[in-house]
Short mmCIF file of C-alpha atoms in Angstrom, two decimals:
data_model
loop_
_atom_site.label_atom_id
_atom_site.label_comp_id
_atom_site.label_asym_id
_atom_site.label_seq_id
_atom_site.Cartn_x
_atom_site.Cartn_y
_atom_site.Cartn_z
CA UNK A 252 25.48 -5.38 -4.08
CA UNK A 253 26.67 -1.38 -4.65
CA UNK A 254 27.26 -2.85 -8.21
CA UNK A 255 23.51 -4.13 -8.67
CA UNK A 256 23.00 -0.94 -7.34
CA UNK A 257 24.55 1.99 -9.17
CA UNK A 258 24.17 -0.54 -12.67
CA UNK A 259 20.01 0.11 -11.50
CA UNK A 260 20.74 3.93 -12.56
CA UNK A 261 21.27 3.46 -16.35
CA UNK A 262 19.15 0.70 -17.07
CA UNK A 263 16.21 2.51 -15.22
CA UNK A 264 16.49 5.44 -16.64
CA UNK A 265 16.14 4.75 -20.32
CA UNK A 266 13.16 3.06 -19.57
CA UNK A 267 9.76 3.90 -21.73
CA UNK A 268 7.64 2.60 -18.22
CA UNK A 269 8.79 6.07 -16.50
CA UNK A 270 8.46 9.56 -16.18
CA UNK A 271 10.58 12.61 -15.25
CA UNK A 272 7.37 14.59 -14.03
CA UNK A 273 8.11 16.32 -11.10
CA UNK A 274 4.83 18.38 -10.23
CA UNK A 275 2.21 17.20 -8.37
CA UNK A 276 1.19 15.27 -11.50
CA UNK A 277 4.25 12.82 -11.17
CA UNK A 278 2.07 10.00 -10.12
CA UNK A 279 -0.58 10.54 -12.62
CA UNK A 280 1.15 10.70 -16.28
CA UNK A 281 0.99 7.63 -18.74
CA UNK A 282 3.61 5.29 -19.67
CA UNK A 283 4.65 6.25 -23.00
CA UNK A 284 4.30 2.90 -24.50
CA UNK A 285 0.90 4.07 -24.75
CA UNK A 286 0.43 5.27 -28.17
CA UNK A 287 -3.08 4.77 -29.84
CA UNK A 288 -5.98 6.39 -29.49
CA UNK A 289 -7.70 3.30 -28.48
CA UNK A 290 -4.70 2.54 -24.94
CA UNK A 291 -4.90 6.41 -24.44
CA UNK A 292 -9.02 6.07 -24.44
CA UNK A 293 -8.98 3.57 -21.94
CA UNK A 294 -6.39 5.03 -19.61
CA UNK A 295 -8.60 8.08 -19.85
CA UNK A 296 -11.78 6.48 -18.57
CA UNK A 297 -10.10 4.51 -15.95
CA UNK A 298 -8.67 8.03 -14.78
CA UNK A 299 -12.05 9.57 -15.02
CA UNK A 300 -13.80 6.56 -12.59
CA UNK A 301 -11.23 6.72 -10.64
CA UNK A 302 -11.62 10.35 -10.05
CA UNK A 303 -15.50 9.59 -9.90
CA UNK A 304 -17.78 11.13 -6.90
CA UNK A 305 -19.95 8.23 -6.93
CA UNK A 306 -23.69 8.61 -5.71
CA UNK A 307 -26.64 6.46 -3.88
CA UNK A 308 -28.60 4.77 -6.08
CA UNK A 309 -31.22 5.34 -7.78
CA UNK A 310 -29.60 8.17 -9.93
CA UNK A 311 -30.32 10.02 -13.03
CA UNK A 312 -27.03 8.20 -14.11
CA UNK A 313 -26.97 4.44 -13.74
CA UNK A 314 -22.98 4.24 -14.67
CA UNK A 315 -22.06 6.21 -11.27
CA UNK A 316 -24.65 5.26 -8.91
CA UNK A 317 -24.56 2.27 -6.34
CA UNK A 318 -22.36 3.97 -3.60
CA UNK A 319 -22.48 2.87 -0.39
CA UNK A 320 -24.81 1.42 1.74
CA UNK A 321 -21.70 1.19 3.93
CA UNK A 322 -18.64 3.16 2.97
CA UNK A 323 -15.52 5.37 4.11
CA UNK A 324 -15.25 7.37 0.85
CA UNK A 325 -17.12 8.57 -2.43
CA UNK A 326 -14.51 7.88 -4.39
CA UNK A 327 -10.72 6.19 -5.27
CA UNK A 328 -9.09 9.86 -5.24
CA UNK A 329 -10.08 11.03 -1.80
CA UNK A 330 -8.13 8.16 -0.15
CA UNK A 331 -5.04 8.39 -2.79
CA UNK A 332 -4.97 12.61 -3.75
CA UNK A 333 -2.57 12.73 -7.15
CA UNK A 334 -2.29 8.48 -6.56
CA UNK A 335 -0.03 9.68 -3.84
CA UNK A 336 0.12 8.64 -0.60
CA UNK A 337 -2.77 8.96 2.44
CA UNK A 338 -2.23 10.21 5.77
CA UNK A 339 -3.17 9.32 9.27
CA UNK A 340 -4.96 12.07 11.50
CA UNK A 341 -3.39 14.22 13.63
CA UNK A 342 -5.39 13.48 16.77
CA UNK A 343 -8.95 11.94 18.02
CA UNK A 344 -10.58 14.85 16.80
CA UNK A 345 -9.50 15.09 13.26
CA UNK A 346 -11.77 12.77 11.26
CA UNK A 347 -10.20 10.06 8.88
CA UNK A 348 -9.97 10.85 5.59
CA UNK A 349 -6.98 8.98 3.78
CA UNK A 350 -6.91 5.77 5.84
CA UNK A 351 -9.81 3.25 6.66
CA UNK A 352 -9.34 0.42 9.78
CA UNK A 353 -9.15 -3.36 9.30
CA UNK A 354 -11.54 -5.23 11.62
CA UNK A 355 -11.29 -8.87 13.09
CA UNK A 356 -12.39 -10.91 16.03
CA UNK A 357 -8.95 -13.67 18.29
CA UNK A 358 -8.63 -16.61 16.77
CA UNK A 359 -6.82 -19.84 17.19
CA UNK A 360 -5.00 -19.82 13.89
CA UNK A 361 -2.01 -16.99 14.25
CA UNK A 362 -2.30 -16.54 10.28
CA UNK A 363 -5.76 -15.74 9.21
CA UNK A 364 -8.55 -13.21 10.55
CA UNK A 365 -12.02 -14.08 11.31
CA UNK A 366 -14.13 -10.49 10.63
CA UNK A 367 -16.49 -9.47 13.35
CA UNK A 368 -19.53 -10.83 13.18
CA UNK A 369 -21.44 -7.68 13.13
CA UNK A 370 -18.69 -5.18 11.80
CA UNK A 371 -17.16 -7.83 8.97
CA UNK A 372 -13.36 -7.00 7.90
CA UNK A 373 -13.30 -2.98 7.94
CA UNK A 374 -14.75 -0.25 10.06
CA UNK A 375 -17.89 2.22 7.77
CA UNK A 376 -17.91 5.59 9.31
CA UNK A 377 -20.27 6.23 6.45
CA UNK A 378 -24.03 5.24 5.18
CA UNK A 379 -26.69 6.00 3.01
CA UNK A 380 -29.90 7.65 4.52
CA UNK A 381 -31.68 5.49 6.00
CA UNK A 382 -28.47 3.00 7.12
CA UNK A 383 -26.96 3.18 10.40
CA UNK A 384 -22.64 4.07 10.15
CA UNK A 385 -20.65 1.69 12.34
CA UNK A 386 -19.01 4.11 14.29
CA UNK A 387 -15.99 6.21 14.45
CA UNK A 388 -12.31 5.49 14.50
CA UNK A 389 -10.29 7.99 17.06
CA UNK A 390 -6.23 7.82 16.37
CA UNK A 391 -4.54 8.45 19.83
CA UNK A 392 -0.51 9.19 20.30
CA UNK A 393 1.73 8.29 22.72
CA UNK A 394 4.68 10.08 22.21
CA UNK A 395 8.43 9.81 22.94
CA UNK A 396 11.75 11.56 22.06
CA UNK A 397 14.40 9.49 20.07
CA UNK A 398 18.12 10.51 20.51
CA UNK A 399 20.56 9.98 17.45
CA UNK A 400 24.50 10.25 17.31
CA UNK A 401 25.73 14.13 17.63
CA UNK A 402 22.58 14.83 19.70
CA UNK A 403 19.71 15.13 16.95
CA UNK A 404 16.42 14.54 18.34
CA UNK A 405 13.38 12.78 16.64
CA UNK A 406 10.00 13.09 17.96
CA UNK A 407 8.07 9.64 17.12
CA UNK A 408 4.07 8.97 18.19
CA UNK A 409 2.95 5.63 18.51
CA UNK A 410 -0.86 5.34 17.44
CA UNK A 411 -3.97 4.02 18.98
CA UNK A 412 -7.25 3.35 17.92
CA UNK A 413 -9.87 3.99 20.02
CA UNK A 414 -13.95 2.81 18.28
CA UNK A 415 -16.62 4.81 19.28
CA UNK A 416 -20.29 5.24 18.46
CA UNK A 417 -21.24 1.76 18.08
CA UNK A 418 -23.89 1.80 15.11
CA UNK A 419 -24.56 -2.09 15.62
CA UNK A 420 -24.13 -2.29 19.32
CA UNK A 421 -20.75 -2.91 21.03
CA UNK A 422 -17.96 -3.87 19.18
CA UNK A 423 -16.81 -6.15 22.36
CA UNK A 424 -13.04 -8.12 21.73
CA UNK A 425 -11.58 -6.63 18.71
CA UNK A 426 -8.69 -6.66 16.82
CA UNK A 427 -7.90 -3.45 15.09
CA UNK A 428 -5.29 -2.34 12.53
CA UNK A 429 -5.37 0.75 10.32
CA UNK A 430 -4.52 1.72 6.83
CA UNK A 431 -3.54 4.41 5.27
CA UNK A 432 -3.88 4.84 1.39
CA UNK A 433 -0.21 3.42 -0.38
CA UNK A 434 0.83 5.27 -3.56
CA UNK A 435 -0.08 3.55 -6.81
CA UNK A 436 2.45 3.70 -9.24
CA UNK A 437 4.26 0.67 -10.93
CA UNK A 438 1.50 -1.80 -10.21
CA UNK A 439 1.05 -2.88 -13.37
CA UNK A 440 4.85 -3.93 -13.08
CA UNK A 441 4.36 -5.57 -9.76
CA UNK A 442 1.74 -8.15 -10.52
CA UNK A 443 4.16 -9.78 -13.80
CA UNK A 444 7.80 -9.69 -11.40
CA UNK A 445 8.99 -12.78 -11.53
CA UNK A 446 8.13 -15.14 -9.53
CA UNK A 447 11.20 -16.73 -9.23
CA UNK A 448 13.55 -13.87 -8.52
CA UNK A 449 10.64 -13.60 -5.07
CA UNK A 450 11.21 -17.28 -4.49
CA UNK A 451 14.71 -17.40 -4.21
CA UNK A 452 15.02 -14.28 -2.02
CA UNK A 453 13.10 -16.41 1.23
CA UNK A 454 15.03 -17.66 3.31
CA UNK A 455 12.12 -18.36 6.73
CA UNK A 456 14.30 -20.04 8.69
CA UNK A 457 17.40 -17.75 8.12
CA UNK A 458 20.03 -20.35 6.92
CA UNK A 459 22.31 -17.36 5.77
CA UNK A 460 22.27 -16.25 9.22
CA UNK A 461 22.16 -12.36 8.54
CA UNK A 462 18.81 -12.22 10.48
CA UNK A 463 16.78 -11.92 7.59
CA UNK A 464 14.06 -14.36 7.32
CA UNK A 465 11.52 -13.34 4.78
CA UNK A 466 8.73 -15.68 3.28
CA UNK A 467 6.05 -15.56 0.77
CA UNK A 468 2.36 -15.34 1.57
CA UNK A 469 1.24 -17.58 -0.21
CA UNK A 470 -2.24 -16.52 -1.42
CA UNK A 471 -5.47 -18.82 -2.81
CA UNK A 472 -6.70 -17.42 -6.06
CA UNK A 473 -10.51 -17.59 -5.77
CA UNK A 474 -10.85 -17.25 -9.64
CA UNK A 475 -8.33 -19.69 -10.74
CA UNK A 476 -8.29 -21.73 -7.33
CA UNK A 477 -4.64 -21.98 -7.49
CA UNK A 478 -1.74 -20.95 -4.95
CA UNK A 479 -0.51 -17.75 -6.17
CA UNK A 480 2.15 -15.53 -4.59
CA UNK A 481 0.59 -12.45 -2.67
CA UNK A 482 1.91 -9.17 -3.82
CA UNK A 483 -0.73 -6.15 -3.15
CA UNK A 484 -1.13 -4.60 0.39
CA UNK A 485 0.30 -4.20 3.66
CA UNK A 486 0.44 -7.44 4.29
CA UNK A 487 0.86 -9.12 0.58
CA UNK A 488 -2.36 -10.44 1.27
CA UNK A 489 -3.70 -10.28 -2.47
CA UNK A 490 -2.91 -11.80 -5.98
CA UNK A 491 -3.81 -9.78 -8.25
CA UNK A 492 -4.38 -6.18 -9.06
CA UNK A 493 -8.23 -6.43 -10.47
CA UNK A 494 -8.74 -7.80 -7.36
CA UNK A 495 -7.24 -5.18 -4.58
CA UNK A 496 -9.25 -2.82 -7.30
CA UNK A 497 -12.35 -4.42 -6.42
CA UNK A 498 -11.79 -5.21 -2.98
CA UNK A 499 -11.02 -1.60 -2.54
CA UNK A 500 -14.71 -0.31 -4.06
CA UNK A 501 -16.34 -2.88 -2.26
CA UNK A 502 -15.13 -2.07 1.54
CA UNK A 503 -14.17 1.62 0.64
CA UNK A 504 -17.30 2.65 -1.16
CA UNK A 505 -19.82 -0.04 -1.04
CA UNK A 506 -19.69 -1.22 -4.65
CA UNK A 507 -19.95 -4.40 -5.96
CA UNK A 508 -18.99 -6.06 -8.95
CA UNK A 509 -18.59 -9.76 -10.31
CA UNK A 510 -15.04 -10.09 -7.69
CA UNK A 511 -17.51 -8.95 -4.86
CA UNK A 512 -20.71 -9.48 -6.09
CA UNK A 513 -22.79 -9.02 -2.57
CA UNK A 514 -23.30 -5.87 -0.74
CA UNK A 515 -20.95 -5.46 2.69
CA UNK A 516 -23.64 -5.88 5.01
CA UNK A 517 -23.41 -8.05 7.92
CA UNK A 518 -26.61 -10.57 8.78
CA UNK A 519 -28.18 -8.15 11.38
CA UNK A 520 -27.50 -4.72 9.45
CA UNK A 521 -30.77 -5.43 7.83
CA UNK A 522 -31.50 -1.73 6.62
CA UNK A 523 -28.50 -2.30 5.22
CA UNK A 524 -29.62 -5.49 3.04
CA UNK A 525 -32.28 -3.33 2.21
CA UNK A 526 -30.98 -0.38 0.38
CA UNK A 527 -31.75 -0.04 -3.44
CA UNK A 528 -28.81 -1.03 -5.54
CA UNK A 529 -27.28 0.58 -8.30
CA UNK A 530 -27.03 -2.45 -10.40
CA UNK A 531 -26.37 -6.11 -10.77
CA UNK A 532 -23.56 -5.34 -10.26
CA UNK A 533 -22.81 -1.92 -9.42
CA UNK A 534 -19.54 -1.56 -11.38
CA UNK A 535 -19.62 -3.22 -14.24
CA UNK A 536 -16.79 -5.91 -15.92
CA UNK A 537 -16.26 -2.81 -18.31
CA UNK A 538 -15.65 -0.18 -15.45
CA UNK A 539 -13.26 -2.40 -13.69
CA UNK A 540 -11.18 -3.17 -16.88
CA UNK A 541 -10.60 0.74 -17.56
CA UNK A 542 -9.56 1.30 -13.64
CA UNK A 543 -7.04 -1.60 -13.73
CA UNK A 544 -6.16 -0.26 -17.11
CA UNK A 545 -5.72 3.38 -16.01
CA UNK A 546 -3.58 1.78 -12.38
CA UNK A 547 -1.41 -0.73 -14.97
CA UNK A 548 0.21 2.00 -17.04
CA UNK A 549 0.96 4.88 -14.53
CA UNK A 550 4.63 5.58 -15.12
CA UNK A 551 6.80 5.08 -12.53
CA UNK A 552 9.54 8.47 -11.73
CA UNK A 553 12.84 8.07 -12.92
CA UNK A 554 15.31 8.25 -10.04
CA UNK A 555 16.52 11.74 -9.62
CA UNK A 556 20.01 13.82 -8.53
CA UNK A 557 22.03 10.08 -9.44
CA UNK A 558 25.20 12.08 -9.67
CA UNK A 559 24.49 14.36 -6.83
CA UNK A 560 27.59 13.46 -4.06
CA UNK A 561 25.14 13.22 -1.10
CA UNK A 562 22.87 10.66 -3.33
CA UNK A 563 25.77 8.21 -4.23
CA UNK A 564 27.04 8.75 -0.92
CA UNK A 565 23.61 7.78 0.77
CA UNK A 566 23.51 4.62 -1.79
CA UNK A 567 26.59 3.31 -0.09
CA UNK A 568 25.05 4.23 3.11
CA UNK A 569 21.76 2.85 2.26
CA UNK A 570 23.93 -0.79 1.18
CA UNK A 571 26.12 -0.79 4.34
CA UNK A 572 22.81 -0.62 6.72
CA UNK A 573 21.73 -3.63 5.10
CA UNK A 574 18.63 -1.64 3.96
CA UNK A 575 18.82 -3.11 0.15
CA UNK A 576 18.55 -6.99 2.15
CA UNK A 577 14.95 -6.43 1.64
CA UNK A 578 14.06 -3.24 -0.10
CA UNK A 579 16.20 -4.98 -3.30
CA UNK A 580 17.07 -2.49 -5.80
CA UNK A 581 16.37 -4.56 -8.95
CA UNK A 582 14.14 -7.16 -9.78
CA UNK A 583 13.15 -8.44 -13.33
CA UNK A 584 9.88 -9.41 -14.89
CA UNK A 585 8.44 -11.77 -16.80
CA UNK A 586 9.66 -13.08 -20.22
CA UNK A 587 6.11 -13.75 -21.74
CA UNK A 588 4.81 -11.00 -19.37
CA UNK A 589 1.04 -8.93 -20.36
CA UNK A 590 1.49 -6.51 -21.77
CA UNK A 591 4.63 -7.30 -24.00
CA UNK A 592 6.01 -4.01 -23.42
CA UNK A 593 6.09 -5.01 -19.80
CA UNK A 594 8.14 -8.84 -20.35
CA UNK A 595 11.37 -9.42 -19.53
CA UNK A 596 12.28 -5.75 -18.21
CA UNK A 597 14.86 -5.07 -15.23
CA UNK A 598 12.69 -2.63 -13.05
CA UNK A 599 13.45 -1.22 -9.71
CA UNK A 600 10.70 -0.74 -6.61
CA UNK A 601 12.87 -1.54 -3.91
CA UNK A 602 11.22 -4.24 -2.46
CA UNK A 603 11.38 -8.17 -2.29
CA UNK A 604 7.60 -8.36 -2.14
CA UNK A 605 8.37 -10.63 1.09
CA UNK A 606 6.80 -10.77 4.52
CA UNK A 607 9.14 -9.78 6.79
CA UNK A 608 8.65 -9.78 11.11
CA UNK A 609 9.28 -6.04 11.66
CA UNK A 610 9.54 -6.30 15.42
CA UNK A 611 6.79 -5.45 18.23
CA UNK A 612 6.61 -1.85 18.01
CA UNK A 613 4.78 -1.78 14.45
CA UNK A 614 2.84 -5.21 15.42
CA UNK A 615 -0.47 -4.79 14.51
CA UNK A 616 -1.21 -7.87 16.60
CA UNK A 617 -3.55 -8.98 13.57
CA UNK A 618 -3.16 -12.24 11.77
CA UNK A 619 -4.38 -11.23 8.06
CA UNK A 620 -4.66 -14.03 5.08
CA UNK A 621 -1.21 -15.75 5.57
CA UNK A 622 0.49 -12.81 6.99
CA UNK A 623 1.00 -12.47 11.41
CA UNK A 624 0.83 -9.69 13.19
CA UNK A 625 3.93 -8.80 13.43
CA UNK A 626 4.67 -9.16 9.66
CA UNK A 627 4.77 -6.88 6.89
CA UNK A 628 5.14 -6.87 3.32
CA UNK A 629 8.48 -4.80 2.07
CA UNK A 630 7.23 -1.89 1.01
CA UNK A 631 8.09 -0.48 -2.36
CA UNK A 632 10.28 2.66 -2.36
CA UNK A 633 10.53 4.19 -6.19
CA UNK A 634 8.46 7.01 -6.48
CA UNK A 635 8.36 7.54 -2.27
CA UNK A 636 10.94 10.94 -2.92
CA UNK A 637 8.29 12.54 -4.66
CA UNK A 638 5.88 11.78 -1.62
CA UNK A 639 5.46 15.45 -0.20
CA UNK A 640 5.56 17.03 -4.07
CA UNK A 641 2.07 15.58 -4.38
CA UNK A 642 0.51 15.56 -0.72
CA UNK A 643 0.98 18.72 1.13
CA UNK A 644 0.70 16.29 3.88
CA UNK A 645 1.86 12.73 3.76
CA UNK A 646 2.43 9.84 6.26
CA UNK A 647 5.15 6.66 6.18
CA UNK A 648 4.54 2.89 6.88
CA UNK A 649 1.02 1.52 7.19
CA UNK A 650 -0.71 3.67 9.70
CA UNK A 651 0.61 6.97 8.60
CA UNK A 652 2.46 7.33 12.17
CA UNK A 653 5.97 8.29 10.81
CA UNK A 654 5.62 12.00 9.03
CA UNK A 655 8.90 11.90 7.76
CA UNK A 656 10.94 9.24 6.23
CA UNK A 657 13.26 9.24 9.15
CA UNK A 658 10.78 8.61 11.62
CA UNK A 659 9.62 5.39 9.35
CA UNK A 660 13.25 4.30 9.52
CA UNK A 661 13.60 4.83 13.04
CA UNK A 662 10.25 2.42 13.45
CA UNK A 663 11.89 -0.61 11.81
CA UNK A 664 12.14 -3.05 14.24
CA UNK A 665 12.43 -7.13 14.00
CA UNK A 666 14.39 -7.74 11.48
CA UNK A 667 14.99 -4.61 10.50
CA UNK A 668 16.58 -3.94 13.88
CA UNK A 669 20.14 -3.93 13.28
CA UNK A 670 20.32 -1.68 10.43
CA UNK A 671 17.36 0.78 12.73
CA UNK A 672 20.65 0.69 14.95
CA UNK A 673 22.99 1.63 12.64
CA UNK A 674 20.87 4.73 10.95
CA UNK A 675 20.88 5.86 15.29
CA UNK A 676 24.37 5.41 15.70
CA UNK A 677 25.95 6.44 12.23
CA UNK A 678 27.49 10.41 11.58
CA UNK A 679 24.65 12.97 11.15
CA UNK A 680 26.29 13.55 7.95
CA UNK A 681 25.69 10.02 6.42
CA UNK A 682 22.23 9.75 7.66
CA UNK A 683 21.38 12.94 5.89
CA UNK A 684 22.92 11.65 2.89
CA UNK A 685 20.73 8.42 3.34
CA UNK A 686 17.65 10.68 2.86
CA UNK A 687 18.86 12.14 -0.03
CA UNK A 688 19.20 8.98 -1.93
CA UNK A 689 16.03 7.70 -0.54
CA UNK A 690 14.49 11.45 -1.69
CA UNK A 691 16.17 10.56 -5.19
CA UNK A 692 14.12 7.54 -5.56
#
């Protein structure tokens, strides 16, 4: 594997999909196979609705208005600053502002959610005038003092979520998971891996017994009513990216469009049902094509430092700890791949786009869509060095607990439990290489 590995340098680097951009712009330039007037036009509108403060309908603009009646944000860039990463709060009485809370009700099937009946899937702190919020989310820590070989000392903080302010009356037996923004580069890449090279990295039932036992979610497509592997999120829970777009301005800020075409208002929240809306529907076919246009081409950074001594050394480290057994260095897409400039490329996120059981400290308890709640997607790594050059403040994993990228390692539990181990246990030395090759990324 170190040769799939340090081959992932040169191939990656040449590539046209990328950027060397190292400001706080690095997540936010075009790929340069965009070269007309017409590709640059659309990447520019998707950017400038993405960036969009949307308003309550009616407006003096009908292309912007239609936000809420139940939302967490006013627009894409408030939960994902510079497309970087979100962050959790600090403590019950910071409000949240880059993460948003997944509601359900116990069920009897351990893979799929029911949402509340009165609260749906996701927790509104925000409404219109004239529409009651839901309530508030308050993040609690427990915390606890990790020791590491030659004495070094992590502080970790497990999270809580505590709902308060009941808008619709109590919340009663919930299930509760939260969600902090990801960082958005290289989805356009993402959605046309593959699908083989995903298939043939399961292995559920462990027959290579290296304790690795990752599946696919498998996903129904409600456009094309087909089985389709699950990519997007947390929990790989989604097909396609047009679809976590519009799932995202539906629950996030209230607005609908032909994916979501009804307002996210339970049956009782009936001042809800009866806000004006900002169109039929609110963002338009148009409006969603020039976001998922503007998310497709965002260049993914070049890996940085690859001949640094610390950086190859923390390669070998990060191959020894079994790290690359799911956070694979290389995958390829497809041959007849849309765009063409995206087929047949070797590209490198770091990920297997496989649910994995990461152990009971990061269970969410939550069944979501095919995915249990103890199992995560592998999260994609390129681009996660430049985390803190775009966020002055950035968090790790999916609730933003971990505020450095050794605490997130130190979290990995399940079956990511033997190489957690060996990160504790190794020289101080080679773990602080390991963050400088995960830094490089």
């Amino acid at each position: 594997m170190l040769t799939g590995l340090a081959c992932a340098v040169p191939i990656y680097a040449q590539n046209p999909l990328q950027t060397h951009e190292l400001s706080r712009r690095a997540l936010s330039v075009p790929m340069t196979v965009l070269e007309t007037k017409q590709q640059l036009g659309e990447f520019a509108a998707g950017r400038s609705l993405f960036n969009q403060m949307w308003v309550i309908a009616p407006s003096g603009d009908d292309d912007i208005d239609g936000l809420g009646p139940l939302y967490n944000s006013i627009s894409c860039l408030a939960c994902h600053a510079g497309n970087g990463r979100g962050r959790a709060p600090d403590g019950p009485n910071e409000k949240i502002r880059a993460m948003l809370v997944r509601l359900s009700i116990p069920g009897d099937n351990p893979f799929h959610n029911e949402p509340h009946p009165v609260y749906g899937g996701q927790l509104q702190e925000l409404a219109v005038p004239g529409v009651s919020a839901e309530g508030r989310a308050e993040i609690h820590y427990q915390h606890s003092t990790l020791t590491l070989s030659e004495g070094e000392k992590v502080n970790l903080r497990k999270p809580s979520i505590q709902l308060i302010n009941p808008g619709y009356g109590e919340f009663d037996e919930v299930l509760i998971s939260a969600r902090i923004g990801p960082a958005l580069v290289g989805m356009g890449l993402i959605e046309v891996i593959d699908k083989q090279d995903i298939l043939s990295w399961q292995d559920p039932d462990d027959e290579s017994a290296d304790g690795i036992s990752g599946r696919v979610n498998w996903i129904k497509d409600e456009v094309t009513q087909t089985r389709q592997i699950g990519r997007f999120g947390y929990k790989a829970n989604i097909v396609s990216l047009d679809r976590q777009i519009a799932n995202a301005f539906h629950e996030d800020l209230g607005l609908t469009s032909a994916l979501f075409p009804d307002e996210n208002c339970s049956a009782i929240q009936h001042d809800c049902q009866n806000t004006v809306s900002g169109g039929d529907p609110e963002l338009t076919s148009a409006q969603l094509h020039d976001v998922n246009f503007y998310l497709q081409f965002l260049a993914v950074p070049a890996p940085r430092n690859q001949d640094n001594p610390d950086v190859i050394q923390g390669r070998v480290i990060f191959e020894e700890a079994a790290c690359n057994s799911c956070h694979r260095p290389q995958i390829r897409t497809q041959t007849n791949a849309t765009p063409k400039a995206f087929a047949n490329r070797l590209i490198a996120p770091y990920s297997d786009f496989l649910l994995h059981d990461m152990g009971e400290d990061l269970a969410d308890h939550r069944p979501d869509n095919g995915a249990t709640g103890t199992e995560w997607r592998t999260a994609p790594l390129w681009g996660i060095g430049l985390a803190e050059n775009i966020g002055d403040k950035v968090g790790y994993l999916h609730d933003g607990r971990a505020r450095t990228l050794l605490e997130a390692i130190l979290w990995h539990g399940g079956e990511a439990q033997q190489s957690r181990e060996s990160v504790i246990s190794m020289p101080k030395a080679d773990r602080d290489a390991l963050l400088q090759f995960l830094k490089s990324l």
